[in-house]
Amino acid sequence: MPQTKFILDEKDIPTRWYNIQADLHEPLPPVIHPGTLQPIGPQDLAPLFPMEIIKQEVSQERWIEIPEPVRDVYRLWRPTPLHRAHRLERELDTPARIYYKWEGVSPAGSHKPNTAVAQAYYNKEEGVRRLITETGAGQWGSALAFACQAFGLECKVYMVRVSYDQKPYRRLMMEVWGATVLASPSPETQAGRAALAKDPQSPGSLGMAISEAVEEAAQREDTKYSLGSVLNHVLTHQTVIGLEAQKQLELAGDRPDILVGCIGGGSNFAGFTFPFLPDKLAGNRKDLRVIAVEPQACPSLTKGAYVYDFGDTGQMTPLVKMYTLGHSFIPAPIHAGGLRYHGMAPLICALYDAKVIEAVAVHQNPTFEAALTFAKAEGFLPAPEAAHAIRVVIDEALQCKVSGQRKVIAFNFCGHGHFDLSAYERYMSGKLEDFEYPAEKVKEALAGLPKVTV
Ligand SMILES: Cc1ncc(COP(=O)(O)O)c(C=O)c1O
């Protein structure tokens, strides 16, 4: 029988993260101060992040050492398995060879702890007592709650209202790990109160929850802010995924033709694909296709503008150049809460702009159809976010059936959907809506962006 799982030993947990900034053909555009509209320096970020994280954010070193206490927590679930999806291949009757890197085995159920653990560690090392964050789907909040528990820090999470209502068990999971969880927009912050005054029924958004978390973190000496995606250091921490996957594909004797991942802020996609990119950036693997999958309801890469925008709704964060739908855009309440973000990681945007990576947008009904096909064949129940990647993997595998090509398709299976069963229920009872791309609302949101000339 052909092998199904490719498993590494604990000693194979990477000792260094890969920082793609070292291999970019051009440096990233500068990050801009929202007040002065000039490039920011490390001191501007110091109220929010510990110095080691600020250093990593701008580091041009190719490799960053993973501290031993971080690797020690990683040992609870890393290395994660790489699976060959034989059963899915048979179900699709495709000649393609499909692999998935299974990140849902972490305590929180997704890739998010890979950076949460590192961030909690650096904060603890620099004497921080409390971390504040936001969460969309609840996966990031759970990951940070777990990581704070591991290093003895307090944790407070602003959870986007629509997820707070859809996923009470995610909230309870965070509370088990000792975190305090609030629905966002909340009456606790100025940003939240202003949003509630405009719309008391606001479903919230990641951009709004970020404003609340940043506002509170900036006001307290003992507290810092922690972000689960978008920023360079977060993407770098996630590269443990791709570094392991490279070794595992070697064990399997295969070389990928197509890499796929879903994108909300870009971290799991980056973590999985970036370690494969130096060859492509150097011109040695022009044939390697790297596909980012986003929701049609929030299509930052495929429909956004590549301009400077705020990371949050309340205009408190620095301005970064990214593909954005506008910071005031509130995406429709799709069930892939982790993909409801108006912007995208600047590193992903630069690679998309340079045509190193591709992007595809999909609707949630075909996404859930793919999730069910996958769950029936492989057993595991995908998170709605992960199912976006699976939709495109299935489409590519079906194309191979038509063309007869035996392509190797590998994707990041970034999380399980055990807390998303109400979304599965809605899909199975035919009640799930597809939301068209809201062109008018995006146009309005983009019209209000500041003009940055650097
Ligand atoms: C399971 C899962 N996948 C993907 C995402 C999207 O984030 P990112 O693009 O940073 O991986 C999230 C975010 O919450 C998530 O929970």
GROMACS .gro file of C-alpha atoms and ligand atoms in nm:
model
  470
    1MET     CA    1   0.000   0.000   0.000
    2PRO     CA    2   0.132   0.351  -0.075
    3GLN     CA    3   0.233   0.560   0.226
    4THR     CA    4  -0.029   0.804   0.362
    5LYS     CA    5   0.151   1.006   0.634
    6PHE     CA    6   0.501   1.149   0.619
    7ILE     CA    7   0.609   1.208   0.976
    8LEU     CA    8   0.922   1.379   1.105
    9ASP     CA    9   1.088   1.331   1.441
   10GLU     CA   10   1.081   1.595   1.718
   11LYS     CA   11   1.447   1.664   1.649
   12ASP     CA   12   1.342   1.773   1.299
   13ILE     CA   13   1.143   2.071   1.430
   14PRO     CA   14   1.316   2.360   1.252
   15THR     CA   15   1.573   2.550   1.457
   16ARG     CA   16   1.541   2.866   1.244
   17TRP     CA   17   1.257   3.056   1.077
   18TYR     CA   18   1.297   3.166   0.715
   19ASN     CA   19   1.271   3.541   0.651
   20ILE     CA   20   1.183   3.604   0.287
   21GLN     CA   21   1.277   3.972   0.314
   22ALA     CA   22   1.637   3.862   0.254
   23ASP     CA   23   1.544   3.726  -0.090
   24LEU     CA   24   1.308   3.992  -0.225
   25HIS     CA   25   1.428   4.168  -0.540
   26GLU     CA   26   1.323   4.502  -0.391
   27PRO     CA   27   1.278   4.601  -0.026
   28LEU     CA   28   0.920   4.646   0.097
   29PRO     CA   29   0.778   5.000   0.073
   30PRO     CA   30   0.826   5.188   0.404
   31VAL     CA   31   0.564   5.177   0.680
   32ILE     CA   32   0.417   5.525   0.732
   33HIS     CA   33   0.328   5.710   1.052
   34PRO     CA   34  -0.046   5.796   1.048
   35GLY     CA   35   0.016   6.146   1.192
   36THR     CA   36   0.330   6.270   1.015
   37LEU     CA   37   0.284   6.063   0.696
   38GLN     CA   38   0.661   5.994   0.714
   39PRO     CA   39   0.832   5.652   0.752
   40ILE     CA   40   0.815   5.521   1.109
   41GLY     CA   41   1.108   5.410   1.325
   42PRO     CA   42   1.134   5.132   1.586
   43GLN     CA   43   1.042   5.372   1.870
   44ASP     CA   44   0.702   5.438   1.711
   45LEU     CA   45   0.614   5.071   1.749
   46ALA     CA   46   0.758   5.031   2.101
   47PRO     CA   47   0.429   5.103   2.287
   48LEU     CA   48   0.270   4.808   2.107
   49PHE     CA   49   0.539   4.542   2.058
   50PRO     CA   50   0.850   4.412   2.239
   51MET     CA   51   1.184   4.515   2.083
   52GLU     CA   52   1.277   4.166   1.961
   53ILE     CA   53   0.958   4.153   1.754
   54ILE     CA   54   1.017   4.503   1.615
   55LYS     CA   55   1.368   4.389   1.512
   56GLN     CA   56   1.227   4.083   1.338
   57GLU     CA   57   0.971   4.300   1.159
   58VAL     CA   58   1.245   4.486   0.973
   59SER     CA   59   1.516   4.217   0.973
   60GLN     CA   60   1.691   4.144   0.644
   61GLU     CA   61   1.858   3.828   0.785
   62ARG     CA   62   1.756   3.517   0.592
   63TRP     CA   63   1.741   3.296   0.903
   64ILE     CA   64   1.613   3.381   1.253
   65GLU     CA   65   1.690   3.142   1.534
   66ILE     CA   66   1.392   2.988   1.714
   67PRO     CA   67   1.447   3.018   2.093
   68GLU     CA   68   1.462   2.683   2.274
   69PRO     CA   69   1.163   2.760   2.505
   70VAL     CA   70   0.952   2.821   2.191
   71ARG     CA   71   1.066   2.492   2.035
   72ASP     CA   72   0.985   2.325   2.365
   73VAL     CA   73   0.619   2.434   2.339
   74TYR     CA   74   0.618   2.347   1.966
   75ARG     CA   75   0.704   1.990   2.072
   76LEU     CA   76   0.346   1.950   2.200
   77TRP     CA   77   0.228   1.910   1.837
   78ARG     CA   78   0.516   1.973   1.595
   79PRO     CA   79   0.633   1.847   1.354
   80THR     CA   80   0.285   1.822   1.202
   81PRO     CA   81   0.216   1.540   0.955
   82LEU     CA   82   0.213   1.571   0.577
   83HIS     CA   83  -0.059   1.351   0.427
   84ARG     CA   84  -0.089   1.211   0.078
   85ALA     CA   85  -0.461   1.244  -0.002
   86HIS     CA   86  -0.497   0.903  -0.174
   87ARG     CA   87  -0.864   0.877  -0.092
   88LEU     CA   88  -0.946   1.222  -0.226
   89GLU     CA   89  -0.745   1.144  -0.542
   90ARG     CA   90  -0.949   0.824  -0.589
   91GLU     CA   91  -1.276   1.006  -0.524
   92LEU     CA   92  -1.190   1.269  -0.788
   93ASP     CA   93  -1.046   1.005  -1.018
   94THR     CA   94  -0.755   1.238  -1.089
   95PRO     CA   95  -0.401   1.153  -1.197
   96ALA     CA   96  -0.280   1.446  -0.977
   97ARG     CA   97  -0.092   1.362  -0.658
   98ILE     CA   98  -0.238   1.565  -0.370
   99TYR     CA   99  -0.063   1.637  -0.040
  100TYR     CA  100  -0.175   1.835   0.261
  101LYS     CA  101   0.020   1.972   0.555
  102TRP     CA  102  -0.205   1.919   0.854
  103GLU     CA  103  -0.186   2.214   1.096
  104GLY     CA  104  -0.516   2.134   1.271
  105VAL     CA  105  -0.334   1.907   1.519
  106SER     CA  106  -0.219   2.203   1.732
  107PRO     CA  107  -0.390   2.260   2.071
  108ALA     CA  108  -0.596   2.548   1.929
  109GLY     CA  109  -0.673   2.357   1.609
  110SER     CA  110  -0.488   2.568   1.352
  111HIS     CA  111  -0.152   2.709   1.244
  112LYS     CA  112  -0.199   3.015   1.466
  113PRO     CA  113  -0.005   2.890   1.772
  114ASN     CA  114   0.317   2.884   1.562
  115THR     CA  115   0.342   3.260   1.605
  116ALA     CA  116   0.135   3.298   1.924
  117VAL     CA  117   0.389   3.094   2.120
  118ALA     CA  118   0.680   3.296   1.983
  119GLN     CA  119   0.508   3.629   2.053
  120ALA     CA  120   0.410   3.532   2.408
  121TYR     CA  121   0.770   3.421   2.472
  122TYR     CA  122   0.930   3.748   2.353
  123ASN     CA  123   0.682   3.957   2.551
  124LYS     CA  124   0.746   3.755   2.866
  125GLU     CA  125   1.123   3.792   2.816
  126GLU     CA  126   1.084   4.171   2.803
  127GLY     CA  127   0.874   4.191   3.121
  128VAL     CA  128   0.528   4.235   2.969
  129ARG     CA  129   0.246   4.112   3.196
  130ARG     CA  130  -0.058   4.126   2.967
  131LEU     CA  131  -0.134   4.078   2.597
  132ILE     CA  132  -0.434   4.213   2.409
  133THR     CA  133  -0.552   4.103   2.070
  134GLU     CA  134  -0.849   4.067   1.837
  135THR     CA  135  -0.987   3.753   1.680
  136GLY     CA  136  -1.206   3.684   1.378
  137ALA     CA  137  -1.290   3.317   1.360
  138GLY     CA  138  -1.172   3.266   1.718
  139GLN     CA  139  -0.872   3.062   1.605
  140TRP     CA  140  -0.618   3.336   1.668
  141GLY     CA  141  -0.770   3.429   2.005
  142SER     CA  142  -0.758   3.064   2.111
  143ALA     CA  143  -0.398   3.036   1.998
  144LEU     CA  144  -0.290   3.343   2.193
  145ALA     CA  145  -0.490   3.236   2.500
  146PHE     CA  146  -0.307   2.902   2.491
  147ALA     CA  147   0.033   3.067   2.439
  148CYS     CA  148  -0.023   3.320   2.721
  149GLN     CA  149  -0.119   3.032   2.948
  150ALA     CA  150   0.204   2.851   2.853
  151PHE     CA  151   0.419   3.153   2.953
  152GLY     CA  152   0.209   3.287   3.245
  153LEU     CA  153   0.073   3.605   3.081
  154GLU     CA  154  -0.277   3.753   3.108
  155CYS     CA  155  -0.471   3.762   2.781
  156LYS     CA  156  -0.766   3.976   2.665
  157VAL     CA  157  -0.939   3.917   2.332
  158TYR     CA  158  -1.175   4.141   2.133
  159MET     CA  159  -1.377   3.891   1.928
  160VAL     CA  160  -1.560   4.011   1.613
  161ARG     CA  161  -1.931   4.023   1.705
  162VAL     CA  162  -2.050   3.791   1.426
  163SER     CA  163  -1.804   3.517   1.532
  164TYR     CA  164  -1.878   3.576   1.901
  165ASP     CA  165  -2.243   3.496   1.824
  166GLN     CA  166  -2.171   3.213   1.577
  167LYS     CA  167  -1.906   3.039   1.788
  168PRO     CA  168  -1.977   3.036   2.163
  169TYR     CA  169  -1.752   2.732   2.209
  170ARG     CA  170  -1.447   2.915   2.072
  171ARG     CA  171  -1.506   3.180   2.339
  172LEU     CA  172  -1.530   2.911   2.607
  173MET     CA  173  -1.208   2.752   2.483
  174MET     CA  174  -1.027   3.085   2.529
  175GLU     CA  175  -1.176   3.116   2.877
  176VAL     CA  176  -1.056   2.764   2.967
  177TRP     CA  177  -0.703   2.889   2.893
  178GLY     CA  178  -0.769   3.185   3.121
  179ALA     CA  179  -0.840   3.464   2.868
  180THR     CA  180  -1.104   3.739   2.898
  181VAL     CA  181  -1.319   3.767   2.583
  182LEU     CA  182  -1.540   4.060   2.469
  183ALA     CA  183  -1.761   4.101   2.161
  184SER     CA  184  -1.636   4.376   1.926
  185PRO     CA  185  -1.747   4.651   1.875
  186SER     CA  186  -1.763   4.684   2.254
  187PRO     CA  187  -1.849   4.974   2.486
  188GLU     CA  188  -1.499   4.943   2.644
  189THR     CA  189  -1.310   5.158   2.394
  190GLN     CA  190  -1.361   5.484   2.209
  191ALA     CA  191  -1.340   5.304   1.874
  192GLY     CA  192  -1.602   5.051   1.984
  193ARG     CA  193  -1.838   5.315   2.125
  194ALA     CA  194  -1.819   5.517   1.802
  195ALA     CA  195  -1.901   5.206   1.594
  196LEU     CA  196  -2.195   5.116   1.818
  197ALA     CA  197  -2.330   5.469   1.799
  198LYS     CA  198  -2.331   5.441   1.417
  199ASP     CA  199  -2.479   5.091   1.412
  200PRO     CA  200  -2.584   4.922   1.739
  201GLN     CA  201  -2.627   4.594   1.543
  202SER     CA  202  -2.280   4.612   1.382
  203PRO     CA  203  -2.149   4.259   1.297
  204GLY     CA  204  -1.800   4.396   1.360
  205SER     CA  205  -1.492   4.327   1.151
  206LEU     CA  206  -1.130   4.241   1.207
  207GLY     CA  207  -1.037   4.602   1.128
  208MET     CA  208  -1.269   4.724   1.404
  209ALA     CA  209  -1.150   4.468   1.661
  210ILE     CA  210  -0.788   4.565   1.586
  211SER     CA  211  -0.872   4.930   1.663
  212GLU     CA  212  -1.014   4.831   2.001
  213ALA     CA  213  -0.719   4.611   2.094
  214VAL     CA  214  -0.458   4.866   1.982
  215GLU     CA  215  -0.638   5.149   2.164
  216GLU     CA  216  -0.637   4.960   2.493
  217ALA     CA  217  -0.280   4.828   2.458
  218ALA     CA  218  -0.142   5.176   2.385
  219GLN     CA  219  -0.292   5.309   2.709
  220ARG     CA  220  -0.134   5.062   2.951
  221GLU     CA  221   0.230   5.026   3.054
  222ASP     CA  222   0.207   4.659   3.148
  223THR     CA  223   0.023   4.560   2.829
  224LYS     CA  224   0.129   4.500   2.470
  225TYR     CA  225  -0.058   4.415   2.155
  226SER     CA  226  -0.027   4.095   1.957
  227LEU     CA  227  -0.133   4.044   1.595
  228GLY     CA  228  -0.205   3.701   1.447
  229SER     CA  229  -0.138   3.776   1.081
  230VAL     CA  230  -0.035   4.042   0.825
  231LEU     CA  231   0.293   4.161   0.983
  232ASN     CA  232   0.630   4.035   0.859
  233HIS     CA  233   0.734   3.870   1.186
  234VAL     CA  234   0.409   3.672   1.200
  235LEU     CA  235   0.462   3.538   0.848
  236THR     CA  236   0.822   3.451   0.935
  237HIS     CA  237   0.718   3.254   1.246
  238GLN     CA  238   0.478   3.050   1.032
  239THR     CA  239   0.758   2.925   0.804
  240VAL     CA  240   0.806   2.624   1.031
  241ILE     CA  241   0.515   2.484   0.825
  242GLY     CA  242   0.687   2.505   0.487
  243LEU     CA  243   1.030   2.411   0.620
  244GLU     CA  244   0.888   2.085   0.755
  245ALA     CA  245   0.679   2.028   0.442
  246GLN     CA  246   0.989   2.055   0.222
  247LYS     CA  247   1.157   1.771   0.412
  248GLN     CA  248   0.839   1.565   0.405
  249LEU     CA  249   0.789   1.604   0.030
  250GLU     CA  250   1.149   1.492  -0.013
  251LEU     CA  251   1.066   1.183   0.196
  252ALA     CA  252   0.767   1.125  -0.032
  253GLY     CA  253   0.996   1.159  -0.336
  254ASP     CA  254   0.784   1.433  -0.491
  255ARG     CA  255   0.841   1.794  -0.598
  256PRO     CA  256   0.540   2.029  -0.593
  257ASP     CA  257   0.403   2.177  -0.917
  258ILE     CA  258   0.128   2.374  -0.744
  259LEU     CA  259   0.117   2.511  -0.388
  260VAL     CA  260  -0.215   2.635  -0.249
  261GLY     CA  261  -0.324   2.813   0.070
  262CYS     CA  262  -0.613   3.033   0.182
  263ILE     CA  263  -0.547   3.396   0.270
  264GLY     CA  264  -0.709   3.620   0.530
  265GLY     CA  265  -0.411   3.828   0.633
  266GLY     CA  266  -0.169   3.590   0.462
  267SER     CA  267   0.012   3.408   0.743
  268ASN     CA  268  -0.067   3.040   0.683
  269PHE     CA  269  -0.020   3.079   0.308
  270ALA     CA  270   0.313   3.253   0.363
  271GLY     CA  271   0.427   3.001   0.625
  272PHE     CA  272   0.360   2.713   0.391
  273THR     CA  273   0.482   2.860   0.063
  274PHE     CA  274   0.765   3.105   0.142
  275PRO     CA  275   1.033   2.839   0.206
  276PHE     CA  276   0.969   2.712  -0.150
  277LEU     CA  277   1.002   3.057  -0.307
  278PRO     CA  278   1.379   3.128  -0.310
  279ASP     CA  279   1.415   2.894  -0.609
  280LYS     CA  280   1.132   3.068  -0.792
  281LEU     CA  281   1.263   3.414  -0.704
  282ALA     CA  282   1.604   3.312  -0.837
  283GLY     CA  283   1.439   3.206  -1.165
  284ASN     CA  284   1.504   2.832  -1.116
  285ARG     CA  285   1.144   2.720  -1.072
  286LYS     CA  286   0.943   2.932  -1.315
  287ASP     CA  287   0.696   2.646  -1.355
  288LEU     CA  288   0.602   2.636  -0.984
  289ARG     CA  289   0.254   2.784  -0.939
  290VAL     CA  290   0.173   2.935  -0.600
  291ILE     CA  291  -0.198   3.010  -0.553
  292ALA     CA  292  -0.357   3.219  -0.276
  293VAL     CA  293  -0.732   3.166  -0.228
  294GLU     CA  294  -0.961   3.435  -0.086
  295PRO     CA  295  -1.339   3.474  -0.045
  296GLN     CA  296  -1.544   3.649  -0.312
  297ALA     CA  297  -1.706   3.846  -0.028
  298CYS     CA  298  -1.369   3.994   0.073
  299PRO     CA  299  -1.142   3.981  -0.233
  300SER     CA  300  -0.848   4.199  -0.127
  301LEU     CA  301  -0.592   4.069  -0.379
  302THR     CA  302  -0.817   4.008  -0.678
  303LYS     CA  303  -1.031   4.324  -0.647
  304GLY     CA  304  -0.846   4.559  -0.410
  305ALA     CA  305  -0.618   4.854  -0.488
  306TYR     CA  306  -0.240   4.841  -0.414
  307VAL     CA  307  -0.215   5.159  -0.208
  308TYR     CA  308  -0.131   5.283   0.141
  309ASP     CA  309  -0.406   5.210   0.393
  310PHE     CA  310  -0.460   5.171   0.766
  311GLY     CA  311  -0.455   4.822   0.915
  312ASP     CA  312  -0.764   4.900   1.122
  313THR     CA  313  -1.100   5.070   1.093
  314GLY     CA  314  -1.029   5.335   1.357
  315GLN     CA  315  -0.716   5.464   1.174
  316MET     CA  316  -0.488   5.404   1.471
  317THR     CA  317  -0.231   5.175   1.312
  318PRO     CA  318   0.051   5.285   1.082
  319LEU     CA  319  -0.018   5.297   0.708
  320VAL     CA  320   0.117   5.011   0.498
  321LYS     CA  321   0.118   4.960   0.124
  322MET     CA  322  -0.110   4.668   0.055
  323TYR     CA  323  -0.392   4.540  -0.163
  324THR     CA  324  -0.691   4.675   0.025
  325LEU     CA  325  -1.067   4.708  -0.002
  326GLY     CA  326  -1.048   5.018   0.223
  327HIS     CA  327  -1.022   5.016   0.603
  328SER     CA  328  -1.388   5.124   0.642
  329PHE     CA  329  -1.513   4.831   0.434
  330ILE     CA  330  -1.707   4.579   0.645
  331PRO     CA  331  -1.719   4.241   0.469
  332ALA     CA  332  -2.039   4.033   0.460
  333PRO     CA  333  -2.071   3.787   0.751
  334ILE     CA  334  -1.934   3.478   0.573
  335HIS     CA  335  -1.849   3.181   0.792
  336ALA     CA  336  -1.478   3.193   0.717
  337GLY     CA  337  -1.440   3.467   0.980
  338GLY     CA  338  -1.061   3.450   0.954
  339LEU     CA  339  -1.076   3.566   0.592
  340ARG     CA  340  -1.285   3.880   0.660
  341TYR     CA  341  -1.000   4.133   0.654
  342HIS     CA  342  -0.993   4.441   0.429
  343GLY     CA  343  -0.617   4.429   0.365
  344MET     CA  344  -0.338   4.178   0.315
  345ALA     CA  345   0.017   4.117   0.438
  346PRO     CA  346   0.256   4.359   0.262
  347LEU     CA  347   0.492   4.068   0.184
  348ILE     CA  348   0.215   3.878   0.005
  349CYS     CA  349   0.111   4.197  -0.178
  350ALA     CA  350   0.464   4.262  -0.301
  351LEU     CA  351   0.490   3.904  -0.433
  352TYR     CA  352   0.148   3.926  -0.598
  353ASP     CA  353   0.237   4.260  -0.755
  354ALA     CA  354   0.560   4.105  -0.888
  355LYS     CA  355   0.354   3.810  -1.027
  356VAL     CA  356   0.547   3.557  -0.818
  357ILE     CA  357   0.219   3.430  -0.674
  358GLU     CA  358  -0.136   3.409  -0.814
  359ALA     CA  359  -0.474   3.467  -0.648
  360VAL     CA  360  -0.823   3.322  -0.695
  361ALA     CA  361  -1.149   3.423  -0.521
  362VAL     CA  362  -1.423   3.168  -0.444
  363HIS     CA  363  -1.779   3.177  -0.304
  364GLN     CA  364  -1.874   3.006   0.021
  365ASN     CA  365  -2.124   2.752  -0.123
  366PRO     CA  366  -1.875   2.585  -0.360
  367THR     CA  367  -1.622   2.613  -0.076
  368PHE     CA  368  -1.844   2.410   0.159
  369GLU     CA  369  -1.916   2.164  -0.121
  370ALA     CA  370  -1.539   2.107  -0.142
  371ALA     CA  371  -1.517   2.078   0.238
  372LEU     CA  372  -1.776   1.798   0.235
  373THR     CA  373  -1.604   1.615  -0.052
  374PHE     CA  374  -1.278   1.636   0.141
  375ALA     CA  375  -1.431   1.533   0.476
  376LYS     CA  376  -1.602   1.232   0.320
  377ALA     CA  377  -1.283   1.118   0.148
  378GLU     CA  378  -1.014   1.203   0.405
  379GLY     CA  379  -1.217   1.212   0.726
  380PHE     CA  380  -1.096   1.545   0.862
  381LEU     CA  381  -1.344   1.832   0.885
  382PRO     CA  382  -1.189   2.149   0.744
  383ALA     CA  383  -1.227   2.495   0.893
  384PRO     CA  384  -1.421   2.714   0.645
  385GLU     CA  385  -1.098   2.909   0.584
  386ALA     CA  386  -0.905   2.593   0.493
  387ALA     CA  387  -1.193   2.482   0.270
  388HIS     CA  388  -1.121   2.780   0.043
  389ALA     CA  389  -0.784   2.623  -0.040
  390ILE     CA  390  -0.946   2.282  -0.083
  391ARG     CA  391  -1.191   2.424  -0.339
  392VAL     CA  392  -0.904   2.533  -0.561
  393VAL     CA  393  -0.706   2.212  -0.503
  394ILE     CA  394  -1.007   2.009  -0.620
  395ASP     CA  395  -1.053   2.236  -0.923
  396GLU     CA  396  -0.685   2.198  -1.018
  397ALA     CA  397  -0.700   1.819  -0.967
  398LEU     CA  398  -1.009   1.800  -1.189
  399GLN     CA  399  -0.824   1.996  -1.458
  400CYS     CA  400  -0.548   1.734  -1.438
  401LYS     CA  401  -0.815   1.474  -1.503
  402VAL     CA  402  -0.903   1.655  -1.825
  403SER     CA  403  -0.542   1.714  -1.931
  404GLY     CA  404  -0.411   1.381  -1.804
  405GLN     CA  405  -0.123   1.557  -1.624
  406ARG     CA  406   0.015   1.396  -1.306
  407LYS     CA  407   0.079   1.724  -1.126
  408VAL     CA  408   0.186   1.733  -0.762
  409ILE     CA  409  -0.050   1.964  -0.573
  410ALA     CA  410   0.029   2.046  -0.210
  411PHE     CA  411  -0.182   2.264   0.017
  412ASN     CA  412  -0.181   2.392   0.369
  413PHE     CA  413  -0.466   2.239   0.565
  414CYS     CA  414  -0.456   2.520   0.816
  415GLY     CA  415  -0.726   2.422   1.064
  416HIS     CA  416  -1.012   2.196   1.166
  417GLY     CA  417  -1.377   2.299   1.162
  418HIS     CA  418  -1.499   2.142   1.487
  419PHE     CA  419  -1.627   2.478   1.605
  420ASP     CA  420  -1.780   2.560   1.268
  421LEU     CA  421  -2.053   2.298   1.259
  422SER     CA  422  -2.332   2.557   1.253
  423ALA     CA  423  -2.189   2.674   0.918
  424TYR     CA  424  -2.189   2.313   0.793
  425GLU     CA  425  -2.549   2.284   0.910
  426ARG     CA  426  -2.649   2.595   0.717
  427TYR     CA  427  -2.477   2.464   0.406
  428MET     CA  428  -2.634   2.120   0.432
  429SER     CA  429  -2.981   2.266   0.482
  430GLY     CA  430  -2.937   2.492   0.177
  431LYS     CA  431  -2.942   2.812   0.384
  432LEU     CA  432  -2.592   2.939   0.314
  433GLU     CA  433  -2.582   3.263   0.116
  434ASP     CA  434  -2.322   3.366  -0.140
  435PHE     CA  435  -2.239   3.735  -0.118
  436GLU     CA  436  -2.149   3.910  -0.442
  437TYR     CA  437  -1.844   4.132  -0.457
  438PRO     CA  438  -1.975   4.464  -0.321
  439ALA     CA  439  -1.817   4.687  -0.587
  440GLU     CA  440  -1.997   5.007  -0.480
  441LYS     CA  441  -1.908   4.971  -0.110
  442VAL     CA  442  -1.544   4.903  -0.194
  443LYS     CA  443  -1.536   5.207  -0.423
  444GLU     CA  444  -1.669   5.421  -0.137
  445ALA     CA  445  -1.418   5.276   0.112
  446LEU     CA  446  -1.126   5.328  -0.126
  447ALA     CA  447  -1.228   5.687  -0.198
  448GLY     CA  448  -1.153   5.788   0.161
  449LEU     CA  449  -0.789   5.673   0.176
  450PRO     CA  450  -0.512   5.916   0.272
  451LYS     CA  451  -0.267   6.028   0.003
  452VAL     CA  452   0.083   5.908   0.086
  453THR     CA  453   0.375   6.027  -0.124
  454VAL     CA  454   0.702   5.860  -0.030
  455LIG     C1  455  -0.808   2.833   1.033
  455LIG     C2  456  -0.770   2.966   0.978
  455LIG     N1  457  -0.717   2.971   0.856
  455LIG     C3  458  -0.681   3.088   0.799
  455LIG     C4  459  -0.698   3.207   0.867
  455LIG     C5  460  -0.659   3.334   0.796
  455LIG     O1  461  -0.546   3.394   0.846
  455LIG     P1  462  -0.409   3.389   0.769
  455LIG     O2  463  -0.434   3.435   0.630
  455LIG     O3  464  -0.322   3.481   0.844
  455LIG     O4  465  -0.359   3.248   0.773
  455LIG     C6  466  -0.749   3.207   0.994
  455LIG     C7  467  -0.763   3.334   1.069
  455LIG     O5  468  -0.819   3.345   1.171
  455LIG     C8  469  -0.786   3.084   1.052
  455LIG     O6  470  -0.839   3.079   1.173
   0.00000   0.00000   0.00000
